[in-house]
mmCIF file of C-alpha atoms in Angstrom:
data_model
loop_
_atom_site.group_PDB
_atom_site.id
_atom_site.type_symbol
_atom_site.label_atom_id
_atom_site.label_comp_id
_atom_site.label_asym_id
_atom_site.label_seq_id
_atom_site.Cartn_x
_atom_site.Cartn_y
_atom_site.Cartn_z
ATOM 1 C CA MET C 1 10.053 -26.476 23.310
ATOM 2 C CA THR C 2 8.196 -23.425 24.603
ATOM 3 C CA GLN C 3 4.842 -23.686 26.385
ATOM 4 C CA LYS C 4 2.496 -21.515 24.305
ATOM 5 C CA LEU C 5 0.316 -19.720 26.836
ATOM 6 C CA TYR C 6 -1.276 -17.531 24.158
ATOM 7 C CA LEU C 7 -3.220 -20.498 22.787
ATOM 8 C CA ASP C 8 -5.331 -20.866 25.930
ATOM 9 C CA GLN C 9 -4.976 -17.403 27.477
ATOM 10 C CA PRO C 10 -5.356 -14.816 24.676
ATOM 11 C CA TYR C 11 -6.740 -12.215 27.116
ATOM 12 C CA GLN C 12 -3.840 -12.603 29.564
ATOM 13 C CA THR C 13 -1.361 -9.727 29.332
ATOM 14 C CA ALA C 14 1.326 -10.534 31.917
ATOM 15 C CA PHE C 15 3.295 -13.675 32.753
ATOM 16 C CA GLU C 16 6.504 -14.959 34.297
ATOM 17 C CA ALA C 17 8.910 -17.402 32.699
ATOM 18 C CA THR C 18 12.398 -18.840 32.864
ATOM 19 C CA VAL C 19 15.051 -17.915 30.332
ATOM 20 C CA VAL C 20 16.154 -21.000 28.410
ATOM 21 C CA SER C 21 18.704 -19.281 26.146
ATOM 22 C CA SER C 22 19.821 -15.855 25.002
ATOM 23 C CA ARG C 23 22.132 -14.891 22.163
ATOM 24 C CA ALA C 24 23.244 -11.589 20.662
ATOM 25 C CA LEU C 25 22.070 -10.834 17.110
ATOM 26 C CA ASP C 26 23.706 -7.426 16.668
ATOM 27 C CA ALA C 27 24.412 -4.310 18.705
ATOM 28 C CA GLY C 28 21.634 -3.933 21.263
ATOM 29 C CA THR C 29 19.514 -6.795 19.867
ATOM 30 C CA HIS C 30 19.179 -10.302 21.310
ATOM 31 C CA GLU C 31 17.154 -13.430 20.644
ATOM 32 C CA VAL C 32 15.636 -14.938 23.779
ATOM 33 C CA VAL C 33 13.954 -18.312 24.278
ATOM 34 C CA LEU C 34 11.705 -18.870 27.315
ATOM 35 C CA ASP C 35 10.205 -22.005 28.832
ATOM 36 C CA ARG C 36 6.746 -20.433 28.464
ATOM 37 C CA THR C 37 5.365 -17.336 26.748
ATOM 38 C CA LEU C 38 2.298 -15.240 26.040
ATOM 39 C CA PHE C 39 3.948 -13.632 23.010
ATOM 40 C CA TYR C 40 2.325 -14.819 19.796
ATOM 41 C CA PRO C 41 4.865 -15.561 17.007
ATOM 42 C CA GLU C 42 4.083 -14.405 13.467
ATOM 43 C CA SER C 43 2.360 -17.284 11.677
ATOM 44 C CA GLY C 44 -0.757 -18.229 9.752
ATOM 45 C CA GLY C 45 -1.075 -14.733 8.315
ATOM 46 C CA GLN C 46 -1.204 -13.121 11.781
ATOM 47 C CA LEU C 47 1.395 -10.599 12.931
ATOM 48 C CA SER C 48 3.454 -11.192 16.046
ATOM 49 C CA ASP C 49 2.861 -9.641 19.444
ATOM 50 C CA ALA C 50 5.011 -6.877 20.920
ATOM 51 C CA GLY C 51 5.625 -5.710 24.470
ATOM 52 C CA GLN C 52 8.191 -5.893 27.242
ATOM 53 C CA LEU C 53 10.412 -8.689 28.516
ATOM 54 C CA GLY C 54 11.964 -7.413 31.682
ATOM 55 C CA ALA C 55 13.533 -4.060 30.790
ATOM 56 C CA ALA C 56 13.887 -5.018 27.120
ATOM 57 C CA ARG C 57 11.416 -4.233 24.341
ATOM 58 C CA VAL C 58 10.116 -7.172 22.298
ATOM 59 C CA THR C 59 10.168 -6.158 18.626
ATOM 60 C CA ASP C 60 9.586 -9.475 16.862
ATOM 61 C CA VAL C 61 8.506 -13.009 17.692
ATOM 62 C CA LYS C 62 8.994 -16.093 15.528
ATOM 63 C CA GLU C 63 8.643 -19.849 15.796
ATOM 64 C CA GLY C 64 11.817 -21.909 16.018
ATOM 65 C CA ASP C 65 12.459 -25.262 14.352
ATOM 66 C CA ASP C 66 12.130 -27.167 17.642
ATOM 67 C CA GLU C 67 8.701 -25.720 18.572
ATOM 68 C CA SER C 68 10.407 -23.002 20.571
ATOM 69 C CA VAL C 69 9.362 -19.355 20.397
ATOM 70 C CA LEU C 70 12.118 -16.872 19.537
ATOM 71 C CA HIS C 71 11.757 -13.385 21.038
ATOM 72 C CA THR C 72 13.796 -10.600 19.423
ATOM 73 C CA VAL C 73 14.419 -7.905 22.045
ATOM 74 C CA GLN C 74 16.124 -4.528 22.149
ATOM 75 C CA GLY C 75 17.617 -3.225 25.369
ATOM 76 C CA PRO C 76 19.011 -5.001 28.424
ATOM 77 C CA ALA C 77 18.618 -8.659 27.448
ATOM 78 C CA PRO C 78 17.834 -11.335 30.049
ATOM 79 C CA THR C 79 20.418 -14.129 29.999
ATOM 80 C CA SER C 80 19.142 -16.496 32.695
ATOM 81 C CA GLY C 81 16.736 -16.911 35.589
ATOM 82 C CA GLU C 82 13.165 -15.704 35.974
ATOM 83 C CA ILE C 83 11.786 -12.900 33.835
ATOM 84 C CA ALA C 84 8.477 -11.045 33.672
ATOM 85 C CA GLY C 85 6.774 -10.341 30.366
ATOM 86 C CA THR C 86 3.994 -7.939 29.404
ATOM 87 C CA ILE C 87 1.978 -7.984 26.183
ATOM 88 C CA ASP C 88 1.092 -4.822 24.258
ATOM 89 C CA TRP C 89 -2.647 -5.348 24.756
ATOM 90 C CA ALA C 90 -3.840 -2.808 22.188
ATOM 91 C CA ARG C 91 -1.808 -4.566 19.495
ATOM 92 C CA ARG C 92 -2.885 -8.035 20.662
ATOM 93 C CA PHE C 93 -6.596 -7.169 20.727
ATOM 94 C CA ASP C 94 -6.339 -5.526 17.306
ATOM 95 C CA HIS C 95 -4.856 -8.741 15.941
ATOM 96 C CA MET C 96 -7.588 -10.778 17.630
ATOM 97 C CA GLN C 97 -10.222 -8.595 15.993
ATOM 98 C CA GLN C 98 -8.623 -8.777 12.543
ATOM 99 C CA HIS C 99 -8.061 -12.538 12.626
ATOM 100 C CA THR C 100 -11.502 -13.435 13.970
ATOM 101 C CA GLY C 101 -13.076 -10.957 11.579
ATOM 102 C CA GLN C 102 -11.285 -12.729 8.745
ATOM 103 C CA HIS C 103 -12.832 -16.038 9.808
ATOM 104 C CA VAL C 104 -16.287 -14.487 9.728
ATOM 105 C CA LEU C 105 -15.748 -12.660 6.426
ATOM 106 C CA SER C 106 -14.233 -15.709 4.725
ATOM 107 C CA ARG C 107 -17.230 -17.851 5.660
ATOM 108 C CA ALA C 108 -19.541 -15.015 4.570
ATOM 109 C CA PHE C 109 -17.989 -15.008 1.078
ATOM 110 C CA ILE C 110 -18.634 -18.735 0.811
ATOM 111 C CA GLU C 111 -22.251 -18.342 1.885
ATOM 112 C CA ALA C 112 -22.869 -15.234 -0.237
ATOM 113 C CA ALA C 113 -20.991 -16.092 -3.427
ATOM 114 C CA GLN C 114 -19.319 -19.531 -3.164
ATOM 115 C CA LEU C 115 -15.891 -17.898 -2.973
ATOM 116 C CA PRO C 116 -13.471 -19.789 -0.697
ATOM 117 C CA THR C 117 -10.459 -18.089 0.872
ATOM 118 C CA VAL C 118 -7.092 -19.506 -0.197
ATOM 119 C CA SER C 119 -4.831 -17.146 1.787
ATOM 120 C CA PHE C 120 -4.925 -14.459 4.474
ATOM 121 C CA HIS C 121 -2.491 -11.672 5.263
ATOM 122 C CA MET C 122 -2.602 -9.289 8.198
ATOM 123 C CA GLY C 123 -0.837 -5.968 7.721
ATOM 124 C CA ASP C 124 -0.236 -3.144 10.160
ATOM 125 C CA GLU C 125 -2.816 -1.014 8.316
ATOM 126 C CA THR C 126 -5.144 -3.368 6.444
ATOM 127 C CA CYS C 127 -5.766 -7.078 6.012
ATOM 128 C CA THR C 128 -6.387 -9.083 2.856
ATOM 129 C CA ILE C 129 -7.938 -12.373 1.852
ATOM 130 C CA ASP C 130 -7.474 -13.979 -1.549
ATOM 131 C CA LEU C 131 -10.648 -15.532 -2.926
ATOM 132 C CA GLU C 132 -10.883 -18.253 -5.528
ATOM 133 C CA GLY C 133 -13.765 -18.490 -7.969
ATOM 134 C CA SER C 134 -15.650 -16.621 -10.671
ATOM 135 C CA GLY C 135 -18.568 -15.165 -8.738
ATOM 136 C CA PHE C 136 -16.900 -12.038 -7.376
ATOM 137 C CA ASP C 137 -18.337 -8.596 -8.065
ATOM 138 C CA ASP C 138 -19.362 -5.526 -6.059
ATOM 139 C CA ALA C 139 -22.747 -7.048 -5.248
ATOM 140 C CA ALA C 140 -21.127 -10.224 -3.905
ATOM 141 C CA ALA C 141 -18.799 -8.146 -1.722
ATOM 142 C CA ARG C 142 -21.762 -6.229 -0.285
ATOM 143 C CA ARG C 143 -23.669 -9.440 0.420
ATOM 144 C CA ALA C 144 -20.683 -10.937 2.212
ATOM 145 C CA GLU C 145 -20.081 -7.752 4.185
ATOM 146 C CA ASP C 146 -23.750 -7.578 5.201
ATOM 147 C CA LEU C 147 -23.750 -11.205 6.313
ATOM 148 C CA ALA C 148 -20.512 -10.771 8.273
ATOM 149 C CA ASN C 149 -21.913 -7.771 10.151
ATOM 150 C CA HIS C 150 -25.182 -9.606 10.771
ATOM 151 C CA VAL C 151 -23.153 -12.326 12.507
ATOM 152 C CA VAL C 152 -21.320 -9.626 14.467
ATOM 153 C CA ALA C 153 -24.624 -8.104 15.620
ATOM 154 C CA GLU C 154 -25.843 -11.531 16.795
ATOM 155 C CA ASN C 155 -22.857 -11.705 19.155
ATOM 156 C CA ARG C 156 -22.302 -15.397 18.507
ATOM 157 C CA PRO C 157 -19.904 -17.139 20.905
ATOM 158 C CA ILE C 158 -16.520 -18.257 19.625
ATOM 159 C CA SER C 159 -14.969 -21.414 21.011
ATOM 160 C CA VAL C 160 -11.611 -23.119 20.740
ATOM 161 C CA SER C 161 -11.388 -26.892 21.107
ATOM 162 C CA LEU C 162 -8.843 -29.646 20.589
ATOM 163 C CA VAL C 163 -10.320 -32.378 18.431
ATOM 164 C CA PRO C 164 -8.728 -35.726 17.436
ATOM 165 C CA VAL C 165 -8.397 -36.004 13.680
ATOM 166 C CA ALA C 166 -10.596 -39.102 13.700
ATOM 167 C CA GLU C 167 -13.517 -37.019 14.975
ATOM 168 C CA LEU C 168 -13.225 -34.178 12.461
ATOM 169 C CA ALA C 169 -15.524 -35.772 9.887
ATOM 170 C CA GLN C 170 -18.568 -34.643 11.846
ATOM 171 C CA LEU C 171 -17.489 -30.988 11.592
ATOM 172 C CA ASP C 172 -18.141 -28.728 8.608
ATOM 173 C CA LEU C 173 -14.589 -27.428 8.385
ATOM 174 C CA ARG C 174 -13.853 -24.561 6.005
ATOM 175 C CA ARG C 175 -10.291 -25.806 5.507
ATOM 176 C CA LYS C 176 -8.619 -29.187 5.838
ATOM 177 C CA VAL C 177 -6.295 -30.006 8.702
ATOM 178 C CA PRO C 178 -2.606 -30.038 7.646
ATOM 179 C CA GLU C 179 -0.984 -33.420 7.054
ATOM 180 C CA GLY C 180 0.581 -35.020 10.094
ATOM 181 C CA VAL C 181 -1.681 -33.341 12.667
ATOM 182 C CA THR C 182 -3.279 -35.783 15.103
ATOM 183 C CA ILE C 183 -5.006 -33.312 17.434
ATOM 184 C CA ALA C 184 -6.502 -30.283 15.679
ATOM 185 C CA ARG C 185 -7.141 -26.909 17.301
ATOM 186 C CA ILE C 186 -10.548 -25.885 15.945
ATOM 187 C CA VAL C 187 -11.836 -22.317 16.190
ATOM 188 C CA SER C 188 -15.625 -22.199 15.827
ATOM 189 C CA VAL C 189 -18.153 -19.405 15.422
ATOM 190 C CA ARG C 190 -21.362 -21.000 16.674
ATOM 191 C CA ASP C 191 -23.555 -22.335 13.830
ATOM 192 C CA PHE C 192 -21.524 -20.440 11.245
ATOM 193 C CA ASP C 193 -17.865 -21.342 10.819
ATOM 194 C CA ALA C 194 -15.278 -23.875 11.953
ATOM 195 C CA ILE C 195 -11.638 -24.040 10.917
ATOM 196 C CA PRO C 196 -8.316 -25.397 12.202
ATOM 197 C CA CYS C 197 -6.341 -22.386 13.413
ATOM 198 C CA CYS C 198 -3.597 -21.552 15.917
ATOM 199 C CA GLY C 199 -4.235 -17.805 16.088
ATOM 200 C CA THR C 200 -5.608 -15.657 18.896
ATOM 201 C CA HIS C 201 -9.322 -14.833 18.786
ATOM 202 C CA VAL C 202 -12.023 -12.886 20.603
ATOM 203 C CA ARG C 203 -14.660 -14.614 22.747
ATOM 204 C CA SER C 204 -17.696 -13.545 20.715
ATOM 205 C CA THR C 205 -18.458 -11.885 17.400
ATOM 206 C CA GLY C 206 -19.853 -8.805 19.137
ATOM 207 C CA GLU C 207 -16.286 -7.869 20.115
ATOM 208 C CA LEU C 208 -15.506 -7.380 16.426
ATOM 209 C CA GLY C 209 -17.677 -4.265 16.309
ATOM 210 C CA LEU C 210 -17.580 -3.823 12.531
ATOM 211 C CA VAL C 211 -16.308 -5.668 9.463
ATOM 212 C CA LYS C 212 -15.668 -3.375 6.488
ATOM 213 C CA VAL C 213 -14.607 -4.357 2.976
ATOM 214 C CA LEU C 214 -12.461 -1.547 1.568
ATOM 215 C CA ARG C 215 -11.636 -2.559 -1.980
ATOM 216 C CA ALA C 216 -10.772 -5.510 -4.190
ATOM 217 C CA GLU C 217 -8.258 -6.162 -6.935
ATOM 218 C CA ARG C 218 -7.418 -8.946 -9.334
ATOM 219 C CA VAL C 219 -4.182 -10.780 -8.504
ATOM 220 C CA LYS C 220 -3.447 -13.421 -11.138
ATOM 221 C CA GLN C 221 -6.469 -15.750 -10.994
ATOM 222 C CA LEU C 222 -7.600 -14.623 -7.520
ATOM 223 C CA HIS C 223 -9.665 -11.784 -6.065
ATOM 224 C CA ARG C 224 -7.753 -9.952 -3.315
ATOM 225 C CA VAL C 225 -10.126 -8.280 -0.851
ATOM 226 C CA HIS C 226 -8.818 -5.581 1.489
ATOM 227 C CA PHE C 227 -10.716 -5.165 4.744
ATOM 228 C CA LYS C 228 -10.582 -3.784 8.282
ATOM 229 C CA VAL C 229 -12.236 -4.938 11.486
ATOM 230 C CA GLY C 230 -13.099 -3.339 14.818
ATOM 231 C CA GLN C 231 -11.150 -0.252 15.847
ATOM 232 C CA ARG C 232 -9.320 -0.202 12.536
ATOM 233 C CA ALA C 233 -12.639 0.001 10.692
ATOM 234 C CA LEU C 234 -13.888 2.763 13.002
ATOM 235 C CA ASP C 235 -10.675 4.745 12.577
ATOM 236 C CA ASP C 236 -10.946 4.329 8.821
ATOM 237 C CA TYR C 237 -14.526 5.636 8.875
ATOM 238 C CA ARG C 238 -13.548 8.630 11.022
ATOM 239 C CA GLU C 239 -10.705 9.545 8.667
ATOM 240 C CA LYS C 240 -12.800 9.252 5.513
ATOM 241 C CA HIS C 241 -15.764 10.998 7.099
ATOM 242 C CA GLY C 242 -13.467 13.864 8.032
ATOM 243 C CA ILE C 243 -12.194 14.067 4.455
ATOM 244 C CA VAL C 244 -15.751 14.103 3.070
ATOM 245 C CA GLN C 245 -16.843 16.823 5.510
ATOM 246 C CA THR C 246 -13.815 18.986 4.750
ATOM 247 C CA LEU C 247 -14.282 18.664 0.988
ATOM 248 C CA ALA C 248 -18.006 19.374 1.273
ATOM 249 C CA GLN C 249 -17.290 22.563 3.218
ATOM 250 C CA ARG C 250 -14.585 23.711 0.789
ATOM 251 C CA LEU C 251 -16.836 23.053 -2.184
ATOM 252 C CA THR C 252 -19.863 24.589 -0.436
ATOM 253 C CA THR C 253 -22.077 21.547 -0.894
ATOM 254 C CA SER C 254 -23.525 18.720 1.179
ATOM 255 C CA ALA C 255 -21.807 15.373 1.711
ATOM 256 C CA GLY C 256 -24.578 13.694 -0.267
ATOM 257 C CA ASP C 257 -24.050 16.001 -3.253
ATOM 258 C CA LEU C 258 -20.262 15.884 -3.106
ATOM 259 C CA MET C 259 -19.845 13.310 -5.885
ATOM 260 C CA HIS C 260 -22.007 15.339 -8.275
ATOM 261 C CA LYS C 261 -20.061 18.506 -7.441
ATOM 262 C CA VAL C 262 -16.703 16.817 -7.948
ATOM 263 C CA GLU C 263 -17.815 15.322 -11.268
ATOM 264 C CA ARG C 264 -18.964 18.735 -12.480
ATOM 265 C CA LEU C 265 -15.725 20.416 -11.380
ATOM 266 C CA THR C 266 -13.704 17.631 -13.014
ATOM 267 C CA ASP C 267 -15.549 18.096 -16.304
ATOM 268 C CA GLU C 268 -14.998 21.849 -16.117
ATOM 269 C CA SER C 269 -11.339 21.395 -15.275
ATOM 270 C CA GLN C 270 -10.767 18.987 -18.165
ATOM 271 C CA ALA C 271 -12.514 21.366 -20.568
ATOM 272 C CA ALA C 272 -10.414 24.281 -19.282
ATOM 273 C CA ALA C 273 -7.212 22.244 -19.586
ATOM 274 C CA LYS C 274 -8.077 21.298 -23.158
ATOM 275 C CA ARG C 275 -8.814 24.936 -24.008
ATOM 276 C CA ALA C 276 -5.593 26.088 -22.339
ATOM 277 C CA LYS C 277 -3.610 23.559 -24.365
ATOM 278 C CA GLN C 278 -5.185 24.821 -27.569
ATOM 279 C CA LEU C 279 -4.421 28.439 -26.669
ATOM 280 C CA THR C 280 -0.852 27.564 -25.711
ATOM 281 C CA GLN C 281 -0.322 25.877 -29.061
ATOM 282 C CA ARG C 282 -1.762 28.925 -30.864
ATOM 283 C CA LEU C 283 0.575 31.181 -28.863
ATOM 284 C CA ALA C 284 3.503 28.971 -29.826
ATOM 285 C CA GLN C 285 2.497 29.223 -33.483
ATOM 286 C CA ALA C 286 2.308 33.015 -33.167
ATOM 287 C CA GLN C 287 5.731 33.253 -31.495
ATOM 288 C CA LYS C 288 7.503 30.910 -33.874
ATOM 289 C CA PRO C 289 8.236 33.449 -36.660
ATOM 290 C CA SER C 290 9.943 35.899 -34.310
ATOM 291 C CA LEU C 291 11.984 33.108 -32.688
ATOM 292 C CA LEU C 292 13.139 31.882 -36.077
ATOM 293 C CA GLN C 293 13.981 35.419 -37.115
ATOM 294 C CA GLY C 294 16.048 35.945 -33.977
ATOM 295 C CA ALA C 295 17.772 32.563 -34.136
ATOM 296 C CA SER C 296 21.530 32.357 -34.461
ATOM 297 C CA THR C 297 22.885 30.570 -37.515
ATOM 298 C CA VAL C 298 25.524 27.916 -37.820
ATOM 299 C CA GLY C 299 26.181 27.366 -41.476
ATOM 300 C CA THR C 300 22.797 26.726 -43.047
ATOM 301 C CA HIS C 301 21.182 25.781 -39.734
ATOM 302 C CA ARG C 302 19.261 27.836 -37.179
ATOM 303 C CA VAL C 303 19.641 27.463 -33.409
ATOM 304 C CA VAL C 304 16.841 28.849 -31.230
ATOM 305 C CA VAL C 305 17.707 29.395 -27.568
ATOM 306 C CA TYR C 306 14.736 30.640 -25.575
ATOM 307 C CA ARG C 307 13.666 30.984 -21.958
ATOM 308 C CA ASP C 308 10.050 31.434 -20.761
ATOM 309 C CA ALA C 309 8.169 31.278 -17.486
ATOM 310 C CA ASP C 310 5.672 28.674 -18.732
ATOM 311 C CA ALA C 311 6.760 25.051 -19.143
ATOM 312 C CA ALA C 312 3.676 24.220 -21.229
ATOM 313 C CA LEU C 313 4.579 26.940 -23.733
ATOM 314 C CA VAL C 314 8.152 25.673 -23.916
ATOM 315 C CA ARG C 315 6.907 22.187 -24.819
ATOM 316 C CA ALA C 316 4.493 23.600 -27.416
ATOM 317 C CA LEU C 317 7.262 25.696 -28.975
ATOM 318 C CA ALA C 318 9.463 22.604 -29.272
ATOM 319 C CA THR C 319 6.708 20.865 -31.245
ATOM 320 C CA GLU C 320 6.329 23.844 -33.578
ATOM 321 C CA LEU C 321 10.071 24.354 -34.156
ATOM 322 C CA GLN C 322 10.676 20.670 -34.868
ATOM 323 C CA ALA C 323 8.595 21.126 -37.988
ATOM 324 C CA GLU C 324 11.075 23.720 -39.352
ATOM 325 C CA PRO C 325 13.881 22.122 -41.446
ATOM 326 C CA GLY C 326 17.427 22.732 -40.318
ATOM 327 C CA THR C 327 16.373 24.042 -36.892
ATOM 328 C CA VAL C 328 17.567 23.166 -33.387
ATOM 329 C CA ALA C 329 15.469 24.359 -30.422
ATOM 330 C CA LEU C 330 16.962 24.692 -26.923
ATOM 331 C CA LEU C 331 14.158 25.867 -24.650
ATOM 332 C CA GLY C 332 13.891 26.331 -20.879
ATOM 333 C CA ALA C 333 11.242 27.299 -18.317
ATOM 334 C CA ASP C 334 11.442 28.885 -14.880
ATOM 335 C CA ASP C 335 10.332 25.674 -13.129
ATOM 336 C CA GLY C 336 13.459 23.853 -14.356
ATOM 337 C CA THR C 337 11.912 22.245 -17.439
ATOM 338 C CA VAL C 338 14.258 22.069 -20.438
ATOM 339 C CA VAL C 339 13.355 20.744 -23.889
ATOM 340 C CA CYS C 340 15.966 20.151 -26.552
ATOM 341 C CA ALA C 341 14.732 19.237 -30.044
ATOM 342 C CA THR C 342 16.017 19.095 -33.585
ATOM 343 C CA ALA C 343 14.100 19.292 -36.834
ATOM 344 C CA ARG C 344 13.313 15.923 -38.315
ATOM 345 C CA ASP C 345 15.875 16.372 -41.115
ATOM 346 C CA LEU C 346 18.792 16.582 -38.652
ATOM 347 C CA THR C 347 20.566 13.616 -37.049
ATOM 348 C CA ILE C 348 22.223 15.230 -34.029
ATOM 349 C CA ASP C 349 22.034 13.121 -30.870
ATOM 350 C CA LEU C 350 20.798 15.663 -28.316
ATOM 351 C CA ALA C 351 19.331 13.190 -25.828
ATOM 352 C CA THR C 352 22.539 11.521 -24.647
ATOM 353 C CA THR C 353 24.436 14.750 -23.990
ATOM 354 C CA ALA C 354 21.458 16.661 -22.590
ATOM 355 C CA SER C 355 20.566 13.859 -20.177
ATOM 356 C CA ALA C 356 24.161 13.637 -18.929
ATOM 357 C CA LEU C 357 24.302 17.407 -18.407
ATOM 358 C CA ALA C 358 20.997 17.377 -16.538
ATOM 359 C CA ARG C 359 22.285 14.736 -14.116
ATOM 360 C CA GLU C 360 25.506 16.692 -13.652
ATOM 361 C CA LEU C 361 23.461 19.766 -12.726
ATOM 362 C CA GLY C 362 21.316 17.893 -10.222
ATOM 363 C CA GLY C 363 18.387 17.099 -12.475
ATOM 364 C CA SER C 364 16.919 14.191 -14.394
ATOM 365 C CA GLY C 365 15.216 13.328 -17.638
ATOM 366 C CA GLY C 366 15.929 11.652 -20.921
ATOM 367 C CA GLY C 367 14.872 11.178 -24.481
ATOM 368 C CA LYS C 368 16.009 9.639 -27.727
ATOM 369 C CA GLY C 369 18.063 10.948 -30.604
ATOM 370 C CA GLY C 370 17.096 14.487 -31.463
ATOM 371 C CA PHE C 371 14.656 15.023 -28.584
ATOM 372 C CA ALA C 372 15.187 15.341 -24.832
ATOM 373 C CA GLN C 373 12.965 16.575 -22.018
ATOM 374 C CA LEU C 374 14.703 17.368 -18.753
ATOM 375 C CA LYS C 375 13.937 18.720 -15.300
ATOM 376 C CA LEU C 376 16.400 20.598 -13.090
ATOM 377 C CA GLU C 377 15.627 20.924 -9.398
ATOM 378 C CA ASN C 378 17.295 24.321 -9.391
ATOM 379 C CA GLY C 379 15.620 26.531 -11.992
ATOM 380 C CA ALA C 380 18.525 28.965 -11.804
ATOM 381 C CA ARG C 381 20.722 26.404 -13.605
ATOM 382 C CA VAL C 382 18.504 26.284 -16.685
ATOM 383 C CA ASP C 383 20.515 29.004 -18.418
ATOM 384 C CA GLU C 384 23.734 27.088 -17.732
ATOM 385 C CA LEU C 385 22.379 23.938 -19.334
ATOM 386 C CA LEU C 386 21.042 25.846 -22.340
ATOM 387 C CA ALA C 387 24.410 27.552 -22.839
ATOM 388 C CA ARG C 388 26.333 24.267 -22.688
ATOM 389 C CA MET C 389 23.911 22.609 -25.086
ATOM 390 C CA ARG C 390 24.299 25.630 -27.403
ATOM 391 C CA THR C 391 28.056 25.026 -27.483
ATOM 392 C CA TYR C 392 27.548 21.285 -28.097
ATOM 393 C CA VAL C 393 25.133 21.903 -30.977
ATOM 394 C CA SER C 394 27.415 24.532 -32.592
ATOM 395 C CA GLU C 395 30.296 22.072 -32.572
ATOM 396 C CA ARG C 396 28.167 19.383 -34.251
ATOM 397 C CA LEU C 397 26.793 21.702 -36.909
ATOM 398 C CA SER C 398 30.104 23.383 -37.796
#
């Protein structure tokens, strides 16, 4: 059993301990058990601590079956005797902010929309809570976020206490104590939230700085809310603010008018793309007669082999030539796009052979039956593929 110093000393960053055991996992990696530790093991949705154990770097921490704490280290591994450990404080405090912020936000969703949290996950970038209930919408998320930040601004104290299970009835706990627990560790935000929890937490809500809901998604029957707290939230704001400012400058507008400008440019772009597609199709229709006239013949069939700089035109030409009975079109573009298509009255399997050739030449793509669309990474090999497909088609039509 390992004495878990992190439960009572979350702000402590250095400690000394005795090595209980050490075993090699693989080259340069060991698993070390100490008699006492400040390193928090991954559990309850919270990520593990990192830091140094002697000259070795702690990369992972987990709980063992016998209430021990298993430290995975890289570097010179301690095998016995006394050892000094140091916590990565920036990582620890970030986790304290995220976990405490989750407590506050989860209670806020109950108060704002009667949406209880059924699970919590802390990631290296963002955190999530899964909410149960039917009252979730954007307005509910804003209400919960506002309430959470109101509690942050009030700088309410946060306390940790050990409470016998028999005395828990007098507490308004957000979640039940697990079966078999006789003494519960209760984390409380004064006059707001109380919950059994073995994570590390800040001393007061003011240390959270900011709680920001980022987005939400539906996951089965639950609402998954992505959020950031504290420095993560500030960093997120800085990044997005920088993006908004850069876009506003490039589009010669204000940040407040950016959405309107983007919507207008999007509408214009979609209209231009639609017009370009129409013009490309008209160009393909205009080119079709000359391509058919210049096509080689195999028996009663025509084979069009054509190369153009524009992939969109190549695709449009394939559509036009497919409508011509007895015609096979083998078309390539400078960007590596290749389209192989037969008229609808032919039964040649182009897709299987063309796809295999594309892979052989370092490309990809596929299709079915008489149609294949491919992409070669090396545009210079387009002519090679077209030539080999020309030979294949001639053999099938002869």
